[in-house]
Structure formats: C-alpha cells, structure tokens
Amino acid sequence: MDLLRDSIAFRGLSDLQLQEIADMAFSKRFRKGESVFYPHEPCEAFSIVSEGLVKVSICSPSGIKMTYLIAGRGEPLNLVGPFSGAPRFISAEALENVKVLSIGRPEFLLFAKRHPSVIFNVVAILGHAVDSANARLLDMMEKRVEQRLLKVLLTLYRKFGTPLKFTSSELAELAGTTTESILRAMGGLRRMRLIDSRRGQVEVLDPVRLESISQETLWV
Amino acid sequence: MDLLRDSIAFRGLSDLQLQEIADMAFSKRFRKGESVFYPHEPCEAFSIVSEGLVKVSICSPSGIKMTYLIAGRGEPLNLVGPFSGAPRFISAEALENVKVLSIGRPEFLLFAKRHPSVIFNVVAILGHAVDSANARLLDMMEKRVEQRLLKVLLTLYRKFGTPLKFTSSELAELAGTTTESILRAMGGLRRMRLIDSRRGQVEVLDPVRLESISQETLWV
DNA sequence: CGGCTATTTGATGGTAGTCAAGTACCGTGG
DNA sequence: CCACGGTACTTGACTACCATCAAATAGCCG
C-alpha cells in the first residue's frame, strides 16, 4: 500500500513494516457531508485519509465550530485520541466523497511501542499543531478579520492551489469569525483584485501580492 | 533525584532509569524576572522546573505575549523544541527565584529512543496542550473578557490554591486581553464578592460559586 | 522620601457580531 | 424545459464589547 508510504505519520518505516500495518488496516467510505466521527465519541481507531478531503473541527458546547485541519491523502485525522482513547470535542466531516483507512487502537499502540519512529513522527505533527493553535490565538488577539482571512486563503492556496472549493461558512470556521464578516472581507479583497469568488469557490488572482500582505501562514 | 520521580514527563520509569537521567542532568538558577530562554533561540536542552514557577509564553512579532503555561516543580518547559531542535517563538521567564534542571538534547533524544514510555508521556502532554489551545481559541471567539478571567482564576486556584500571586498584567496575558480590561473585570468580580485583590495578589473568596459560573477549565 | 510599578477610572472610537431582508445560483423533479 | 426549494451570497442598520489613550492614585522597595 503506497498510501502508507505517503503518510506523514509513517515516514521512515521500511516496506516490511508498512506491510505489517497494511495487514491490520481496513478502509471505509463516506459521502460528501457525512460525519467521519462525532464529538464526544470515544476513539477506537487511528485513521488517515485515503481519498478526498476531510474537515476536522473543534466544537464548543454552545455549538460554535472552529476548523483546524483540512486533511488530505495520507494525513491523520486524530492523533491524540488513539493514545488516550478518551473522547474529545472534535468532529470530522467529509468535504467530498472520501475513503478513510483505519487501524484499531490496540494494534496501533502495540505497533507504535515496537517502532518508536512512529511516535517521533506523532510528536512532530503534534508540535506543529500546538504551534499553529498558538499562532492562531495570537492572530485572534491582534489581527483583524481581513488579515486572518488573507492568511487562511494563502495557506489553502499553498496546499491546494487554485481554485479553492470552499464556501464562505467554511472559511469563517477556519478564520474564527462569522460568515457575514468573511463575505464583507472578501468583497474588499475582490475590489483589490486579489481574488475572485463564485458560489462555493474562491480563485486566487495574485498569490505574490497576497503573500506580501499576509506574511506567515498557518498550518491546515 | 526524586524530582524526576515527580515529573510527569518521566512517569513510569524505574529508579535505575531515573538515575541514568539524573547522571546526565545539570541544573541552573534564575532570579525572579530573568529569562530562562528567549524566543528564536535554538533549543539545545530538555528542561524541567525544579523549584519555583516559570511562565512560558508565545510571542508575536509585534510584541504581544500570551502565556500558556505556568510551570511548577516537575513540569517541562518546552516539549517540542528538544525533538525538532528548531527555534520557536516562545519565551520563558522566572516568576520567582527558580531552579531549572536540564538534559542536553542529544542525550535526551537517545534516552527517549531507548525508552519509548517517555515519548508516550510527551504525546499525552502535547495532546493536552493542543486541546487546551483549541479550547482557548473557542473561548476567544465566544466568551467575553469576564468569563475568560473567571476561567483563568479558577484554573490557577485549582493548581495553586489561594492567594494567587499574580499581577493583572500576568492575568491579562493568560486571558488574552489587556491589563485595563482585566482590572475592570476584577472590579466586577470584587463587587460580586467572588474575589478580593491587592497589589500583585488575588484571593478567591467563593470557589464554589466561581466554579458554578465558569464551568470547564483550561490547562495552565 | 523618591522612583518605580501596579492599580483605578474615565472618555472615546472602531471592529465586528447580530439581525434582517433581499438576490443569485444550483440541482431536482414535474 | 421550466418551476421550485434550498443554499449560498450580498448588503444595510444597529449595537456591544473592548482596545486605546490618558491621567491620577496607591503601594512597595531601596
């Protein structure tokens, strides 16, 4: 399975070891809009995306959602859950028709114990996640909505190219604001000829200028 | 060294293994207000607090700081750095006279590779950090300053008891707001007879009611 | 006592969240 | 093919919260 070879979580493993994982894995399909898992559900498996895109969000009791990862091929959906097993307030939703590869939690833990390089990879990814979350906290404090949207767009552009197939609500969940504010900010960027947007789709017209305005990027 | 026995990072190790770490470790003192490390400094050691309190903050290029950890005895200062070695935008400052125990990065990594349970502990702590950072993001979006302050006070109270020796500026860095807003919010809480405050010190008068208002807590 | 830091309080303005009404687009089913 | 329902987008008005600036007071340490 050369999906595993692509996966950041299994980087550095030999083909033999990858084969061992492949033998334990099973895959499942989800249709666009379906939930891959729900908040408050105990975690029973380690999962990576095989095909399509999955949106991973943290949910507050009051119903607000904040997306912190758009996972594509090879990216893991929940790194902490498989280790702790505890339920967490995160949800994962298929943005397209999606295939997800999973490994049961006990098998995964045993494997990780025998091959520490997996855990080293996990630490590296979690480190990125911590840094990214902290960077977003600072942005929430000192950056205005338009700046945050710029950062989101640039980050998405770097990862997925153009055009970006996201609705304004999805961008709002990424930027930590409301749909209306995103729409207003997009109006501004459109007038500056930085982007063009249609229903459910944003086109980056001037990546260079976008970059010069926005500076650092997030990690999505 | 029974400091190591207390440390969450080395939980589950045998005395023999702890002794091995103790032999590699060296300690250093810092006076109140001194920096233990600066942002943008490459990370050369794994460090835990031995005596006193250390404030760990993330810093933005524009100078805003946000504290995400008040580390006490046995708590590690920088978990990601020792693995990646890369500099990060975090600073650590001694809140009191402090003793810090350090292990050089190469030795630490070798030890971690030979004793995976250390890395499992690291993953657990990092998982907490990710969850906490994400919870704070949601709070920044939907909670007002007074609510955030309540959460900060309750969290600190749970960890350190009363009275809490923190200035309003320090509380502001924890709650993600300005000193003035904290002061105003504290005025409100004081009028509600929930707290009492003097210069550099806050006393929690009614923990039960505080708890009932604030609900979930952070992780500091 | 003098200087420094922490606290207090007031006034002001701006950002963005909320509510609301209306328009454009798309897929579906008659 | 067209009508229709639902979703996404757009825009306006209003308001609340809070950051900012500013000035004054109080506590602590040498």
PDB file of N, CA and C in Angstrom, chain B residues 140-219:
ATOM      1  N   MET B 140     -11.902  32.573  22.987  1.00  0.00           N
ATOM      2  CA  MET B 140     -11.637  33.892  22.428  1.00  0.00           C
ATOM      3  C   MET B 140     -12.772  34.324  21.515  1.00  0.00           C
ATOM      4  N   MET B 141     -13.379  33.325  20.850  1.00  0.00           N
ATOM      5  CA  MET B 141     -14.450  33.666  19.917  1.00  0.00           C
ATOM      6  C   MET B 141     -15.755  33.973  20.628  1.00  0.00           C
ATOM      7  N   GLU B 142     -16.097  33.160  21.600  1.00  0.00           N
ATOM      8  CA  GLU B 142     -17.471  33.242  22.081  1.00  0.00           C
ATOM      9  C   GLU B 142     -17.610  33.740  23.511  1.00  0.00           C
ATOM     10  N   LYS B 143     -16.496  33.839  24.234  1.00  0.00           N
ATOM     11  CA  LYS B 143     -16.614  34.266  25.627  1.00  0.00           C
ATOM     12  C   LYS B 143     -16.111  35.688  25.784  1.00  0.00           C
ATOM     13  N   ARG B 144     -16.714  36.382  26.706  1.00  0.00           N
ATOM     14  CA  ARG B 144     -16.293  37.749  26.950  1.00  0.00           C
ATOM     15  C   ARG B 144     -15.151  37.752  27.964  1.00  0.00           C
ATOM     16  N   VAL B 145     -14.550  38.917  28.102  1.00  0.00           N
ATOM     17  CA  VAL B 145     -13.360  39.020  28.945  1.00  0.00           C
ATOM     18  C   VAL B 145     -13.628  38.504  30.352  1.00  0.00           C
ATOM     19  N   GLU B 146     -14.764  38.893  30.925  1.00  0.00           N
ATOM     20  CA  GLU B 146     -15.026  38.497  32.306  1.00  0.00           C
ATOM     21  C   GLU B 146     -15.080  36.979  32.456  1.00  0.00           C
ATOM     22  N   GLN B 147     -15.699  36.312  31.489  1.00  0.00           N
ATOM     23  CA  GLN B 147     -15.773  34.859  31.517  1.00  0.00           C
ATOM     24  C   GLN B 147     -14.396  34.228  31.406  1.00  0.00           C
ATOM     25  N   ARG B 148     -13.588  34.795  30.536  1.00  0.00           N
ATOM     26  CA  ARG B 148     -12.248  34.242  30.362  1.00  0.00           C
ATOM     27  C   ARG B 148     -11.435  34.421  31.628  1.00  0.00           C
ATOM     28  N   LEU B 149     -11.585  35.570  32.261  1.00  0.00           N
ATOM     29  CA  LEU B 149     -10.873  35.802  33.512  1.00  0.00           C
ATOM     30  C   LEU B 149     -11.309  34.799  34.573  1.00  0.00           C
ATOM     31  N   LEU B 150     -12.612  34.561  34.667  1.00  0.00           N
ATOM     32  CA  LEU B 150     -13.121  33.575  35.617  1.00  0.00           C
ATOM     33  C   LEU B 150     -12.437  32.238  35.415  1.00  0.00           C
ATOM     34  N   LYS B 151     -12.353  31.832  34.157  1.00  0.00           N
ATOM     35  CA  LYS B 151     -11.747  30.545  33.849  1.00  0.00           C
ATOM     36  C   LYS B 151     -10.284  30.525  34.270  1.00  0.00           C
ATOM     37  N   VAL B 152      -9.591  31.604  33.977  1.00  0.00           N
ATOM     38  CA  VAL B 152      -8.180  31.687  34.360  1.00  0.00           C
ATOM     39  C   VAL B 152      -8.032  31.601  35.870  1.00  0.00           C
ATOM     40  N   LEU B 153      -8.833  32.351  36.584  1.00  0.00           N
ATOM     41  CA  LEU B 153      -8.722  32.366  38.043  1.00  0.00           C
ATOM     42  C   LEU B 153      -9.026  30.988  38.617  1.00  0.00           C
ATOM     43  N   LEU B 154     -10.067  30.359  38.102  1.00  0.00           N
ATOM     44  CA  LEU B 154     -10.431  29.049  38.621  1.00  0.00           C
ATOM     45  C   LEU B 154      -9.319  28.037  38.363  1.00  0.00           C
ATOM     46  N   THR B 155      -8.762  28.093  37.152  1.00  0.00           N
ATOM     47  CA  THR B 155      -7.680  27.173  36.820  1.00  0.00           C
ATOM     48  C   THR B 155      -6.477  27.383  37.732  1.00  0.00           C
ATOM     49  N   LEU B 156      -6.117  28.633  37.924  1.00  0.00           N
ATOM     50  CA  LEU B 156      -4.976  28.929  38.798  1.00  0.00           C
ATOM     51  C   LEU B 156      -5.280  28.503  40.224  1.00  0.00           C
ATOM     52  N   TYR B 157      -6.506  28.741  40.656  1.00  0.00           N
ATOM     53  CA  TYR B 157      -6.892  28.369  42.023  1.00  0.00           C
ATOM     54  C   TYR B 157      -6.756  26.864  42.213  1.00  0.00           C
ATOM     55  N   ARG B 158      -7.201  26.097  41.234  1.00  0.00           N
ATOM     56  CA  ARG B 158      -7.104  24.636  41.338  1.00  0.00           C
ATOM     57  C   ARG B 158      -5.658  24.183  41.427  1.00  0.00           C
ATOM     58  N   LYS B 159      -4.798  24.887  40.720  1.00  0.00           N
ATOM     59  CA  LYS B 159      -3.413  24.443  40.675  1.00  0.00           C
ATOM     60  C   LYS B 159      -2.590  24.957  41.845  1.00  0.00           C
ATOM     61  N   PHE B 160      -2.881  26.195  42.284  1.00  0.00           N
ATOM     62  CA  PHE B 160      -2.002  26.805  43.280  1.00  0.00           C
ATOM     63  C   PHE B 160      -2.686  27.168  44.587  1.00  0.00           C
ATOM     64  N   GLY B 161      -4.003  27.030  44.654  1.00  0.00           N
ATOM     65  CA  GLY B 161      -4.695  27.431  45.870  1.00  0.00           C
ATOM     66  C   GLY B 161      -4.791  28.943  45.979  1.00  0.00           C
ATOM     67  N   THR B 162      -5.073  29.426  47.186  1.00  0.00           N
ATOM     68  CA  THR B 162      -5.242  30.851  47.359  1.00  0.00           C
ATOM     69  C   THR B 162      -4.324  31.328  48.479  1.00  0.00           C
ATOM     70  N   PRO B 163      -3.747  32.495  48.473  1.00  0.00           N
ATOM     71  CA  PRO B 163      -3.950  33.543  47.473  1.00  0.00           C
ATOM     72  C   PRO B 163      -3.082  33.326  46.238  1.00  0.00           C
ATOM     73  N   LEU B 164      -3.508  33.902  45.131  1.00  0.00           N
ATOM     74  CA  LEU B 164      -2.769  33.801  43.875  1.00  0.00           C
ATOM     75  C   LEU B 164      -1.878  35.020  43.703  1.00  0.00           C
ATOM     76  N   LYS B 165      -0.599  34.763  43.566  1.00  0.00           N
ATOM     77  CA  LYS B 165       0.354  35.871  43.459  1.00  0.00           C
ATOM     78  C   LYS B 165       0.605  36.224  42.001  1.00  0.00           C
ATOM     79  N   PHE B 166      -0.340  36.872  41.391  1.00  0.00           N
ATOM     80  CA  PHE B 166      -0.162  37.294  40.005  1.00  0.00           C
ATOM     81  C   PHE B 166      -0.633  38.734  39.850  1.00  0.00           C
ATOM     82  N   THR B 167       0.063  39.466  38.999  1.00  0.00           N
ATOM     83  CA  THR B 167      -0.372  40.832  38.711  1.00  0.00           C
ATOM     84  C   THR B 167      -1.429  40.795  37.618  1.00  0.00           C
ATOM     85  N   SER B 168      -2.105  41.912  37.468  1.00  0.00           N
ATOM     86  CA  SER B 168      -3.154  41.992  36.451  1.00  0.00           C
ATOM     87  C   SER B 168      -2.580  41.837  35.047  1.00  0.00           C
ATOM     88  N   SER B 169      -1.373  42.299  34.841  1.00  0.00           N
ATOM     89  CA  SER B 169      -0.764  42.128  33.516  1.00  0.00           C
ATOM     90  C   SER B 169      -0.558  40.656  33.228  1.00  0.00           C
ATOM     91  N   GLU B 170      -0.132  39.912  34.236  1.00  0.00           N
ATOM     92  CA  GLU B 170       0.073  38.481  34.024  1.00  0.00           C
ATOM     93  C   GLU B 170      -1.249  37.783  33.755  1.00  0.00           C
ATOM     94  N   LEU B 171      -2.280  38.177  34.475  1.00  0.00           N
ATOM     95  CA  LEU B 171      -3.598  37.598  34.221  1.00  0.00           C
ATOM     96  C   LEU B 171      -4.076  37.961  32.820  1.00  0.00           C
ATOM     97  N   ALA B 172      -3.757  39.172  32.391  1.00  0.00           N
ATOM     98  CA  ALA B 172      -4.157  39.589  31.046  1.00  0.00           C
ATOM     99  C   ALA B 172      -3.500  38.714  29.993  1.00  0.00           C
ATOM    100  N   GLU B 173      -2.228  38.405  30.202  1.00  0.00           N
ATOM    101  CA  GLU B 173      -1.539  37.537  29.234  1.00  0.00           C
ATOM    102  C   GLU B 173      -2.132  36.130  29.225  1.00  0.00           C
ATOM    103  N   LEU B 174      -2.643  35.715  30.359  1.00  0.00           N
ATOM    104  CA  LEU B 174      -3.270  34.394  30.406  1.00  0.00           C
ATOM    105  C   LEU B 174      -4.655  34.403  29.763  1.00  0.00           C
ATOM    106  N   ALA B 175      -5.390  35.492  29.954  1.00  0.00           N
ATOM    107  CA  ALA B 175      -6.764  35.541  29.454  1.00  0.00           C
ATOM    108  C   ALA B 175      -6.837  36.051  28.023  1.00  0.00           C
ATOM    109  N   GLY B 176      -5.710  36.528  27.514  1.00  0.00           N
ATOM    110  CA  GLY B 176      -5.710  37.032  26.142  1.00  0.00           C
ATOM    111  C   GLY B 176      -6.418  38.363  26.008  1.00  0.00           C
ATOM    112  N   THR B 177      -6.062  39.294  26.850  1.00  0.00           N
ATOM    113  CA  THR B 177      -6.677  40.618  26.751  1.00  0.00           C
ATOM    114  C   THR B 177      -5.711  41.642  27.336  1.00  0.00           C
ATOM    115  N   THR B 178      -6.191  42.841  27.628  1.00  0.00           N
ATOM    116  CA  THR B 178      -5.314  43.891  28.120  1.00  0.00           C
ATOM    117  C   THR B 178      -5.418  44.023  29.641  1.00  0.00           C
ATOM    118  N   THR B 179      -4.418  44.651  30.215  1.00  0.00           N
ATOM    119  CA  THR B 179      -4.413  44.871  31.660  1.00  0.00           C
ATOM    120  C   THR B 179      -5.662  45.646  32.103  1.00  0.00           C
ATOM    121  N   GLU B 180      -5.988  46.687  31.384  1.00  0.00           N
ATOM    122  CA  GLU B 180      -7.133  47.513  31.780  1.00  0.00           C
ATOM    123  C   GLU B 180      -8.425  46.701  31.821  1.00  0.00           C
ATOM    124  N   SER B 181      -8.623  45.875  30.810  1.00  0.00           N
ATOM    125  CA  SER B 181      -9.853  45.080  30.783  1.00  0.00           C
ATOM    126  C   SER B 181      -9.907  44.122  31.963  1.00  0.00           C
ATOM    127  N   ILE B 182      -8.748  43.527  32.303  1.00  0.00           N
ATOM    128  CA  ILE B 182      -8.692  42.639  33.460  1.00  0.00           C
ATOM    129  C   ILE B 182      -9.070  43.400  34.723  1.00  0.00           C
ATOM    130  N   LEU B 183      -8.498  44.575  34.864  1.00  0.00           N
ATOM    131  CA  LEU B 183      -8.776  45.379  36.055  1.00  0.00           C
ATOM    132  C   LEU B 183     -10.269  45.677  36.161  1.00  0.00           C
ATOM    133  N   ARG B 184     -10.868  46.051  35.055  1.00  0.00           N
ATOM    134  CA  ARG B 184     -12.300  46.348  35.080  1.00  0.00           C
ATOM    135  C   ARG B 184     -13.096  45.106  35.448  1.00  0.00           C
ATOM    136  N   ALA B 185     -12.722  43.979  34.828  1.00  0.00           N
ATOM    137  CA  ALA B 185     -13.447  42.740  35.126  1.00  0.00           C
ATOM    138  C   ALA B 185     -13.268  42.357  36.595  1.00  0.00           C
ATOM    139  N   MET B 186     -12.064  42.574  37.127  1.00  0.00           N
ATOM    140  CA  MET B 186     -11.822  42.232  38.525  1.00  0.00           C
ATOM    141  C   MET B 186     -12.684  43.095  39.428  1.00  0.00           C
ATOM    142  N   GLY B 187     -12.857  44.355  39.038  1.00  0.00           N
ATOM    143  CA  GLY B 187     -13.752  45.207  39.804  1.00  0.00           C
ATOM    144  C   GLY B 187     -15.137  44.579  39.906  1.00  0.00           C
ATOM    145  N   GLY B 188     -15.613  44.069  38.768  1.00  0.00           N
ATOM    146  CA  GLY B 188     -16.922  43.414  38.761  1.00  0.00           C
ATOM    147  C   GLY B 188     -16.965  42.223  39.698  1.00  0.00           C
ATOM    148  N   LEU B 189     -15.961  41.354  39.610  1.00  0.00           N
ATOM    149  CA  LEU B 189     -15.931  40.154  40.442  1.00  0.00           C
ATOM    150  C   LEU B 189     -15.820  40.515  41.920  1.00  0.00           C
ATOM    151  N   ARG B 190     -15.127  41.602  42.187  1.00  0.00           N
ATOM    152  CA  ARG B 190     -14.978  42.019  43.579  1.00  0.00           C
ATOM    153  C   ARG B 190     -16.324  42.495  44.114  1.00  0.00           C
ATOM    154  N   ARG B 191     -17.041  43.246  43.291  1.00  0.00           N
ATOM    155  CA  ARG B 191     -18.357  43.706  43.712  1.00  0.00           C
ATOM    156  C   ARG B 191     -19.308  42.526  43.918  1.00  0.00           C
ATOM    157  N   MET B 192     -19.085  41.429  43.177  1.00  0.00           N
ATOM    158  CA  MET B 192     -19.910  40.233  43.375  1.00  0.00           C
ATOM    159  C   MET B 192     -19.407  39.393  44.556  1.00  0.00           C
ATOM    160  N   ARG B 193     -18.405  39.890  45.238  1.00  0.00           N
ATOM    161  CA  ARG B 193     -17.831  39.200  46.410  1.00  0.00           C
ATOM    162  C   ARG B 193     -17.268  37.814  46.054  1.00  0.00           C
ATOM    163  N   LEU B 194     -16.821  37.656  44.810  1.00  0.00           N
ATOM    164  CA  LEU B 194     -16.214  36.388  44.414  1.00  0.00           C
ATOM    165  C   LEU B 194     -14.732  36.376  44.727  1.00  0.00           C
ATOM    166  N   ILE B 195     -14.113  37.530  44.619  1.00  0.00           N
ATOM    167  CA  ILE B 195     -12.677  37.618  44.859  1.00  0.00           C
ATOM    168  C   ILE B 195     -12.364  38.869  45.659  1.00  0.00           C
ATOM    169  N   ASP B 196     -11.121  38.919  46.109  1.00  0.00           N
ATOM    170  CA  ASP B 196     -10.606  40.126  46.732  1.00  0.00           C
ATOM    171  C   ASP B 196      -9.211  40.291  46.147  1.00  0.00           C
ATOM    172  N   SER B 197      -8.790  41.506  45.919  1.00  0.00           N
ATOM    173  CA  SER B 197      -7.478  41.655  45.297  1.00  0.00           C
ATOM    174  C   SER B 197      -6.690  42.796  45.897  1.00  0.00           C
ATOM    175  N   ARG B 198      -5.431  42.539  46.060  1.00  0.00           N
ATOM    176  CA  ARG B 198      -4.446  43.536  46.476  1.00  0.00           C
ATOM    177  C   ARG B 198      -3.389  43.620  45.391  1.00  0.00           C
ATOM    178  N   ARG B 199      -2.487  44.534  45.571  1.00  0.00           N
ATOM    179  CA  ARG B 199      -1.376  44.685  44.632  1.00  0.00           C
ATOM    180  C   ARG B 199      -0.654  43.350  44.433  1.00  0.00           C
ATOM    181  N   GLY B 200      -0.697  42.838  43.221  1.00  0.00           N
ATOM    182  CA  GLY B 200       0.040  41.612  42.909  1.00  0.00           C
ATOM    183  C   GLY B 200      -0.510  40.351  43.524  1.00  0.00           C
ATOM    184  N   GLN B 201      -1.763  40.352  43.879  1.00  0.00           N
ATOM    185  CA  GLN B 201      -2.295  39.200  44.603  1.00  0.00           C
ATOM    186  C   GLN B 201      -3.819  39.164  44.501  1.00  0.00           C
ATOM    187  N   VAL B 202      -4.356  37.990  44.233  1.00  0.00           N
ATOM    188  CA  VAL B 202      -5.806  37.821  44.139  1.00  0.00           C
ATOM    189  C   VAL B 202      -6.229  36.720  45.097  1.00  0.00           C
ATOM    190  N   GLU B 203      -7.275  36.981  45.821  1.00  0.00           N
ATOM    191  CA  GLU B 203      -7.764  35.983  46.767  1.00  0.00           C
ATOM    192  C   GLU B 203      -9.130  35.485  46.285  1.00  0.00           C
ATOM    193  N   VAL B 204      -9.265  34.184  46.163  1.00  0.00           N
ATOM    194  CA  VAL B 204     -10.549  33.612  45.756  1.00  0.00           C
ATOM    195  C   VAL B 204     -11.399  33.425  47.002  1.00  0.00           C
ATOM    196  N   LEU B 205     -12.526  34.104  47.051  1.00  0.00           N
ATOM    197  CA  LEU B 205     -13.354  34.051  48.251  1.00  0.00           C
ATOM    198  C   LEU B 205     -14.376  32.921  48.187  1.00  0.00           C
ATOM    199  N   ASP B 206     -14.916  32.680  47.007  1.00  0.00           N
ATOM    200  CA  ASP B 206     -16.026  31.730  46.895  1.00  0.00           C
ATOM    201  C   ASP B 206     -15.788  30.771  45.737  1.00  0.00           C
ATOM    202  N   PRO B 207     -14.897  29.774  45.937  1.00  0.00           N
ATOM    203  CA  PRO B 207     -14.531  28.860  44.854  1.00  0.00           C
ATOM    204  C   PRO B 207     -15.739  28.138  44.283  1.00  0.00           C
ATOM    205  N   VAL B 208     -16.673  27.789  45.151  1.00  0.00           N
ATOM    206  CA  VAL B 208     -17.824  27.005  44.678  1.00  0.00           C
ATOM    207  C   VAL B 208     -18.642  27.801  43.666  1.00  0.00           C
ATOM    208  N   ARG B 209     -18.920  29.056  44.044  1.00  0.00           N
ATOM    209  CA  ARG B 209     -19.722  29.869  43.129  1.00  0.00           C
ATOM    210  C   ARG B 209     -18.911  30.178  41.866  1.00  0.00           C
ATOM    211  N   LEU B 210     -17.614  30.418  42.049  1.00  0.00           N
ATOM    212  CA  LEU B 210     -16.737  30.650  40.903  1.00  0.00           C
ATOM    213  C   LEU B 210     -16.859  29.497  39.917  1.00  0.00           C
ATOM    214  N   GLU B 211     -16.806  28.307  40.476  1.00  0.00           N
ATOM    215  CA  GLU B 211     -16.865  27.096  39.661  1.00  0.00           C
ATOM    216  C   GLU B 211     -18.185  26.999  38.918  1.00  0.00           C
ATOM    217  N   SER B 212     -19.262  27.289  39.635  1.00  0.00           N
ATOM    218  CA  SER B 212     -20.583  27.125  39.030  1.00  0.00           C
ATOM    219  C   SER B 212     -20.773  28.107  37.884  1.00  0.00           C
ATOM    220  N   ILE B 213     -20.115  29.265  37.964  1.00  0.00           N
ATOM    221  CA  ILE B 213     -20.256  30.240  36.888  1.00  0.00           C
ATOM    222  C   ILE B 213     -19.381  29.881  35.705  1.00  0.00           C
ATOM    223  N   SER B 214     -18.241  29.316  35.997  1.00  0.00           N
ATOM    224  CA  SER B 214     -17.228  29.213  34.945  1.00  0.00           C
ATOM    225  C   SER B 214     -17.211  27.887  34.184  1.00  0.00           C
ATOM    226  N   GLN B 215     -17.695  26.820  34.799  1.00  0.00           N
ATOM    227  CA  GLN B 215     -17.712  25.504  34.162  1.00  0.00           C
ATOM    228  C   GLN B 215     -16.329  24.947  33.861  1.00  0.00           C
ATOM    229  N   GLU B 216     -16.048  24.661  32.616  1.00  0.00           N
ATOM    230  CA  GLU B 216     -14.794  23.954  32.295  1.00  0.00           C
ATOM    231  C   GLU B 216     -13.569  24.849  32.552  1.00  0.00           C
ATOM    232  N   THR B 217     -12.444  24.211  32.693  1.00  0.00           N
ATOM    233  CA  THR B 217     -11.227  24.965  32.955  1.00  0.00           C
ATOM    234  C   THR B 217     -10.206  24.760  31.849  1.00  0.00           C
ATOM    235  N   LEU B 218      -9.184  25.558  31.918  1.00  0.00           N
ATOM    236  CA  LEU B 218      -8.091  25.445  30.959  1.00  0.00           C
ATOM    237  C   LEU B 218      -7.055  24.462  31.466  1.00  0.00           C
ATOM    238  N   TRP B 219      -5.871  24.618  30.970  1.00  0.00           N
ATOM    239  CA  TRP B 219      -4.746  23.796  31.413  1.00  0.00           C
ATOM    240  C   TRP B 219      -3.544  24.700  31.438  1.00  0.00           C
TER     241      TRP B 219
END
